[in-house]
Coordinates of C-alpha atoms in Angstrom, one line a residue:
M186 CA 34.7 9.0 -1.7
E187 CA 34.4 10.7 1.9
P188 CA 36.3 10.3 5.6
P189 CA 35.0 8.4 8.1
K190 CA 33.2 10.7 9.8
K191 CA 34.3 11.3 13.4
S192 CA 32.2 10.2 16.5
G193 CA 30.7 13.1 18.9
P194 CA 28.4 15.9 18.5
P195 CA 28.1 17.7 15.5
R196 CA 30.4 21.1 14.7
R197 CA 29.1 23.6 12.9
S198 CA 31.3 24.9 9.1
G199 CA 31.2 27.5 8.1
P200 CA 30.8 31.9 10.0
G201 CA 28.9 31.1 13.3
G202 CA 30.5 27.8 13.6
P203 CA 33.1 27.2 16.7
K204 CA 36.6 28.2 16.5
R205 CA 40.0 25.6 17.4
P206 CA 42.3 28.5 19.2
G207 CA 45.5 27.6 18.1
G208 CA 49.0 29.6 18.9
P209 CA 50.2 30.8 22.5
G210 CA 46.7 31.9 23.1
K211 CA 45.8 29.0 24.2
R212 CA 45.1 28.3 27.8
P213 CA 46.1 25.2 28.8
G214 CA 42.6 22.9 30.1
F215 CA 40.4 25.1 28.2
A216 CA 38.4 23.5 25.1
P217 CA 36.3 25.1 22.8
G218 CA 32.3 24.6 24.3
R219 CA 33.4 24.4 27.5
D220 CA 31.8 27.4 29.7
E221 CA 33.8 28.9 32.6
A222 CA 30.0 29.6 33.9
T223 CA 29.7 25.3 34.2
G224 CA 33.1 24.9 35.8
G225 CA 35.1 23.7 32.7
K226 CA 32.1 21.2 31.2
P227 CA 31.4 21.1 28.2
R228 CA 28.4 22.2 26.3
F229 CA 27.4 21.4 23.1
A230 CA 25.5 23.6 20.7
K231 CA 21.7 23.3 20.3
P232 CA 19.9 23.6 16.6
G233 CA 20.0 27.5 15.8
E234 CA 22.1 28.1 18.6
R235 CA 25.6 29.9 19.0
V236 CA 27.9 28.1 22.1
Q237 CA 29.9 31.4 22.8
P238 CA 32.7 31.3 26.1
G239 CA 31.7 33.3 28.9
R240 CA 34.8 35.2 29.0
G241 CA 34.0 38.2 26.6
P242 CA 35.1 39.2 23.2
R243 CA 38.7 39.0 22.2
P244 CA 39.7 42.3 21.7
D245 CA 42.0 41.8 18.4
A246 CA 39.4 39.3 17.5
A247 CA 37.9 39.6 13.4
P248 CA 34.4 40.6 12.6
S249 CA 32.2 37.8 12.6
G250 CA 31.5 37.5 9.0
D251 CA 35.1 37.3 8.4
R252 CA 36.2 34.3 10.5
T253 CA 37.0 32.1 7.5
G254 CA 38.6 34.6 5.9
R255 CA 41.2 34.6 8.4
D256 CA 44.5 33.6 7.7
R257 CA 45.1 30.7 9.7
T258 CA 48.6 30.4 8.9
R259 CA 50.5 33.6 10.1
P260 CA 53.4 32.8 12.1
V261 CA 53.7 33.3 16.1
T262 CA 55.4 36.3 15.9
A263 CA 52.4 38.4 13.8
K264 CA 50.8 38.6 17.1
A265 CA 54.2 40.3 19.1
D266 CA 52.3 43.8 18.6
A267 CA 49.1 42.7 19.8
P268 CA 47.1 44.4 22.9
A269 CA 47.6 42.0 25.2
R270 CA 44.3 40.1 26.1
P271 CA 42.9 41.8 28.9
P272 CA 42.5 39.4 32.4
R273 CA 39.7 36.7 32.5
R274 CA 37.0 38.2 34.4
N275 CA 34.9 36.0 36.7
D276 CA 31.0 35.2 35.6
G277 CA 29.6 37.7 39.0
D278 CA 31.6 40.7 37.9
K279 CA 29.9 41.5 34.6
P280 CA 25.5 41.0 34.4
R281 CA 25.1 38.1 32.3
G282 CA 25.3 39.1 28.5
A283 CA 28.3 41.1 28.6
A284 CA 30.3 37.5 26.4
F285 CA 27.8 38.7 23.8
G286 CA 28.0 42.1 22.9
A287 CA 27.8 44.9 26.0
A288 CA 27.5 47.7 23.3
A289 CA 24.6 46.0 21.3
K290 CA 22.9 45.6 24.8
P291 CA 21.3 48.8 26.7
W292 CA 20.7 46.5 29.6
A293 CA 24.4 45.3 29.8
N294 CA 25.3 48.2 31.6
K295 CA 23.5 47.6 35.3
P296 CA 25.4 48.0 37.8
P297 CA 27.2 43.9 38.5
R298 CA 24.6 41.6 41.4
R299 CA 26.3 41.7 44.6
S300 CA 27.6 38.5 46.3
G301 CA 26.8 38.8 49.2
T302 CA 29.6 39.9 51.0
G303 CA 28.6 43.3 52.9
P304 CA 26.6 43.6 55.5
K305 CA 23.2 41.7 55.7
T306 CA 20.6 44.3 57.6
T307 CA 18.7 42.3 59.7
A308 CA 14.1 42.8 59.3
N309 CA 12.5 44.8 62.6
P310 CA 11.5 41.6 64.8
H311 CA 7.6 41.4 65.8
P312 CA 7.3 42.4 70.0
A313 CA 5.1 39.6 70.0
H314 CA 8.2 37.4 68.7
A315 CA 10.8 40.5 70.5
A316 CA 9.1 39.7 74.3
A317 CA 9.7 35.4 73.4
S318 CA 13.5 36.2 72.8
D319 CA 14.2 38.5 75.2
G320 CA 11.7 38.4 77.9
K321 CA 12.5 41.8 79.0
G322 CA 10.4 45.4 79.4
E323 CA 7.6 44.1 77.1
P324 CA 4.1 44.1 79.2
Q325 CA 2.6 40.9 80.1
R326 CA -0.8 39.8 81.8
I327 CA -0.3 40.2 85.5
A328 CA -1.2 36.4 85.7
K329 CA 1.2 35.4 83.2
L330 CA 3.9 37.5 85.5
L331 CA 2.5 35.7 88.5
A332 CA 2.5 32.4 87.0
R333 CA 5.9 32.5 85.7
A334 CA 6.3 33.9 89.3
G335 CA 5.5 30.1 90.4
I336 CA 3.3 31.9 92.6
A337 CA 0.4 29.5 90.6
S338 CA -1.5 28.2 87.6
R339 CA -2.1 30.7 85.8
R340 CA -6.7 29.7 86.1
E341 CA -5.6 29.6 90.2
V342 CA -4.6 33.3 89.2
E343 CA -7.4 34.3 88.3
R344 CA -9.2 33.6 90.5
M345 CA -7.2 35.0 93.2
I346 CA -8.0 38.6 91.3
E347 CA -11.0 37.7 91.3
E348 CA -11.1 37.0 95.5
G349 CA -9.1 40.2 95.7
R350 CA -5.8 38.6 97.0
V351 CA -3.8 40.6 94.5
T352 CA -2.8 44.3 95.2
L353 CA -0.9 46.8 92.7
D354 CA 0.9 49.2 94.4
G355 CA -1.7 48.9 97.5
A356 CA -4.4 48.5 94.7
T357 CA -6.6 45.5 94.2
V358 CA -6.2 44.3 91.4
E359 CA -9.5 44.1 89.1
T360 CA -8.7 41.9 86.3
P361 CA -5.8 39.4 85.3
A362 CA -5.3 41.0 82.1
T363 CA -3.5 43.7 83.3
L364 CA -0.7 44.5 81.6
L365 CA 3.1 45.2 83.8
A366 CA 6.5 45.0 82.4
S367 CA 7.9 43.1 86.0
L368 CA 6.2 42.5 89.7
A369 CA 7.5 45.7 91.0
G370 CA 5.5 46.7 93.8
V371 CA 2.7 42.9 93.4
A372 CA 0.9 41.7 97.0
V373 CA -0.3 38.6 97.1
D374 CA -2.4 38.5 100.6
G375 CA -0.1 41.7 101.4
V376 CA 3.2 39.4 100.8
A377 CA 5.1 41.2 97.8
V378 CA 6.5 39.3 95.2
A379 CA 10.4 38.3 94.4
A380 CA 10.9 38.1 91.2
P381 CA 11.0 34.7 89.5
A382 CA 13.3 32.4 90.6
P383 CA 15.3 30.3 87.7
T384 CA 13.2 28.0 86.2
R385 CA 12.9 24.4 88.8
L386 CA 11.7 20.3 87.6
F387 CA 11.3 17.5 89.3
L388 CA 10.0 13.8 88.6
F389 CA 7.3 12.2 91.1
H390 CA 6.5 8.7 91.1
K391 CA 2.5 10.0 91.9
P392 CA 1.2 6.5 93.6
S393 CA -2.4 5.1 92.6
G394 CA -5.0 7.1 95.5
C395 CA -4.1 10.9 95.2
L396 CA -5.5 13.4 92.7
T397 CA -4.3 15.3 90.9
A398 CA -4.7 18.6 92.2
E399 CA -3.9 21.4 95.4
R400 CA -7.1 20.6 97.5
D401 CA -10.4 18.5 97.2
P402 CA -13.9 20.0 98.1
V403 CA -14.7 16.1 99.5
G404 CA -10.7 15.8 101.9
R405 CA -9.9 13.0 99.1
P406 CA -5.4 12.4 99.1
T407 CA -3.9 15.4 96.9
I408 CA -0.8 14.9 95.8
Y409 CA 0.8 17.9 98.3
D410 CA -0.2 14.8 100.8
R411 CA 2.4 12.9 99.4
L412 CA 5.2 15.7 98.9
P413 CA 8.7 16.3 100.7
D414 CA 8.1 19.6 103.3
D415 CA 11.1 21.1 101.9
L416 CA 10.2 21.0 97.7
P417 CA 9.6 24.5 97.0
R418 CA 6.2 25.8 95.4
V419 CA 5.3 23.4 92.7
I420 CA 2.5 23.2 90.2
P421 CA 1.7 20.1 88.0
I422 CA 3.0 19.2 84.3
G423 CA -0.6 17.9 83.3
R424 CA -2.5 15.8 85.7
L425 CA -3.0 12.2 86.2
D426 CA -6.0 10.7 87.1
M427 CA -6.6 9.7 90.7
N428 CA -6.7 5.9 90.2
T429 CA -3.5 6.4 87.5
E430 CA -0.3 5.8 88.6
G431 CA 4.0 7.1 87.6
L432 CA 5.3 9.9 86.3
L433 CA 4.3 13.4 87.2
L434 CA 6.3 16.4 86.7
L435 CA 6.1 19.4 88.5
T436 CA 7.8 22.2 87.8
T437 CA 8.2 26.1 90.3
D438 CA 7.6 27.8 86.7
G439 CA 4.3 28.2 85.0
G440 CA 5.1 29.5 81.6
F441 CA 6.9 25.8 81.6
K442 CA 4.1 24.6 82.5
R443 CA 1.4 25.5 79.6
Q444 CA 3.8 25.4 77.2
M445 CA 4.4 21.3 78.2
E446 CA 0.7 21.2 78.8
L447 CA 0.1 22.1 74.5
P448 CA -0.6 19.7 71.4
S449 CA 0.6 22.0 70.0
T450 CA 4.0 21.0 71.3
G451 CA 4.3 17.9 70.9
V452 CA 5.8 16.1 73.3
P453 CA 4.5 12.4 73.9
R454 CA 3.9 10.8 76.4
T455 CA 4.2 7.6 77.2
Y456 CA 1.8 5.0 79.3
R457 CA 1.7 1.6 80.1
A458 CA -1.3 -0.2 80.5
R459 CA -3.3 -3.7 81.7
A460 CA -6.3 -3.9 79.7
F461 CA -8.5 -6.6 80.0
G462 CA -10.0 -8.5 77.1
E463 CA -9.5 -9.4 73.6
I464 CA -6.9 -7.4 71.2
S465 CA -5.0 -7.7 67.6
Q466 CA -1.8 -5.6 67.2
Q467 CA -4.0 -4.7 64.0
Q468 CA -6.4 -2.7 65.8
L469 CA -3.8 -1.3 67.7
E470 CA -2.2 0.2 64.5
D471 CA -5.1 1.5 63.4
L472 CA -4.8 4.3 66.0
F473 CA -1.7 6.5 64.6
D474 CA -5.0 7.5 62.4
G475 CA -6.5 9.0 64.6
L476 CA -10.0 8.2 66.1
E477 CA -13.3 10.3 66.8
V478 CA -14.9 8.8 70.4
D479 CA -18.4 10.5 71.4
G480 CA -17.7 12.9 70.2
V481 CA -14.8 13.7 70.1
R482 CA -11.2 13.7 67.7
Y483 CA -8.2 11.6 68.8
G484 CA -4.8 12.4 67.9
P485 CA -2.0 9.5 66.3
I486 CA -0.8 7.6 69.1
E487 CA 0.9 5.1 67.9
A488 CA 0.2 1.3 70.7
N489 CA 2.0 -1.8 71.1
L490 CA 0.9 -4.5 72.0
E491 CA 3.1 -5.8 74.8
R492 CA 2.4 -9.0 76.1
R493 CA -0.9 -11.6 76.9
T494 CA -1.6 -12.1 80.8
G495 CA -4.7 -15.0 80.9
R496 CA -6.8 -12.6 79.4
N497 CA -5.1 -9.8 79.8
Q498 CA -2.9 -7.4 78.3
W499 CA -0.1 -4.9 78.3
I500 CA -0.1 -2.0 75.9
E501 CA 2.4 0.5 75.5
M502 CA 1.2 3.5 74.0
T503 CA 2.9 7.4 72.6
L504 CA 0.7 10.1 72.7
T505 CA 1.1 13.7 72.5
E506 CA -2.6 15.5 72.7
G507 CA -3.3 13.7 76.7
K508 CA -6.8 15.2 76.8
N509 CA -9.1 14.2 79.1
R510 CA -9.2 10.0 79.8
E511 CA -7.7 9.7 76.9
V512 CA -6.2 6.2 77.4
R513 CA -9.0 5.1 79.1
R514 CA -11.4 6.0 76.5
V515 CA -9.8 4.9 73.3
L516 CA -9.4 1.5 74.9
E517 CA -13.0 1.9 76.1
H518 CA -14.2 2.0 72.8
L519 CA -11.6 -1.0 71.7
G520 CA -13.8 -3.4 74.0
L521 CA -11.4 -3.5 76.6
Q522 CA -11.2 -2.6 80.9
V523 CA -8.4 -1.4 82.2
N524 CA -7.6 -2.4 85.6
R525 CA -4.2 -1.0 85.8
L526 CA -2.4 2.1 84.5
I527 CA 1.1 3.7 84.3
R528 CA 2.6 6.7 82.4
T529 CA 6.3 6.0 82.4
S530 CA 8.1 8.9 80.7
Y531 CA 6.9 12.9 79.2
G532 CA 9.4 13.9 76.9
P533 CA 12.7 13.1 78.0
F534 CA 12.2 12.5 81.4
V535 CA 11.5 9.1 81.5
L536 CA 10.1 6.8 85.3
A537 CA 12.9 4.1 85.7
D538 CA 13.4 3.1 88.8
L539 CA 12.2 6.3 91.2
P540 CA 10.1 4.2 94.9
I541 CA 6.3 5.5 94.8
G542 CA 6.0 8.4 96.0
M543 CA 9.8 9.9 95.5
V544 CA 10.5 12.4 94.4
A545 CA 14.1 13.4 92.1
E546 CA 14.9 16.8 90.6
V547 CA 16.1 17.3 87.2
S548 CA 19.6 19.2 86.7
E549 CA 19.7 23.3 85.1
Q550 CA 21.9 21.5 82.4
D551 CA 19.5 19.0 81.6
L552 CA 17.0 21.3 81.5
A553 CA 18.6 23.9 79.5
I554 CA 18.8 22.0 76.6
F555 CA 15.0 20.5 77.5
R556 CA 14.0 23.9 76.6
K557 CA 15.4 24.2 73.3
T558 CA 14.5 21.8 71.6
L559 CA 10.9 22.9 72.0
K560 CA 8.1 24.7 70.3
D561 CA 7.0 27.8 70.5
A562 CA 3.9 28.4 72.3
K563 CA 1.6 29.1 70.5

């Protein structure tokens, strides 16, 4: 009668099968079929595969063909004169395959792969990336430098150059594409341009009935008619329609203004609209897929129906593109008539309880933290 079979994976017998180690050479916690490369976890043989521990051949081991004839009952003292087992090495100290006989495989003599502890070399950055990282020594367009200095927006600077109001070392600048490393020697209307001061950001509660512009050809009031006289020269970030009220950001940095306005930067703007008509929450949720109105494609809009007052609906909308009259055109496309529109936030900056017509400055620390989160402008 055959003895009952033990549970577990089958064990091969005969030449090449795994052997159960014995004697004083047995390492604690190291069992047959456990590979050091797998952290000592059991590793079972597949059909036709030999399981080899990842420690290399023993110098006193007999050839594989003679293992079945090895005397397993010889005393332990017979190994007293045997050479000592070489110290165990990590898998990272030798190339893969050394445990299967390095002499038989020439590629096993390759130098070991580096573990990453040596010095790392940094690729040479693109000049444009280097300029974005430190901003020093790289020539830039004079229109960009003047906008960065807070003289005016880029478009306004380009118009000033066309009018011959900008000079460089006494000579009139003819093109806004002139490359300069600094504003040294540059003057506007005969006044030398100082080095750009640190960026400043202001929150302004724009009232309804004024334009987001420096001047109006027909004499309508602008936001600059409502700003305090002690403010530095500031430019608006984005625009609000004449009849739109709420949060308007003002900055002294033209480059920061452009970065905030670009859709690729992804800065969210939130509005509250009071609109006349009927609308459902499902219709507003469909705006998240974007839509096209009169040939203009609008991106995802997050909209929620807040409350109803009669036939007026209060709707909150958050978007990242800020195209011209986007909120009004989208709601009109849905059959609503907007009769009041308030911007309540721009990025992390909120209107809160700032009184109409008042200005509050963002601290340098808060501004620096926010600018670190901005995506690179394309």
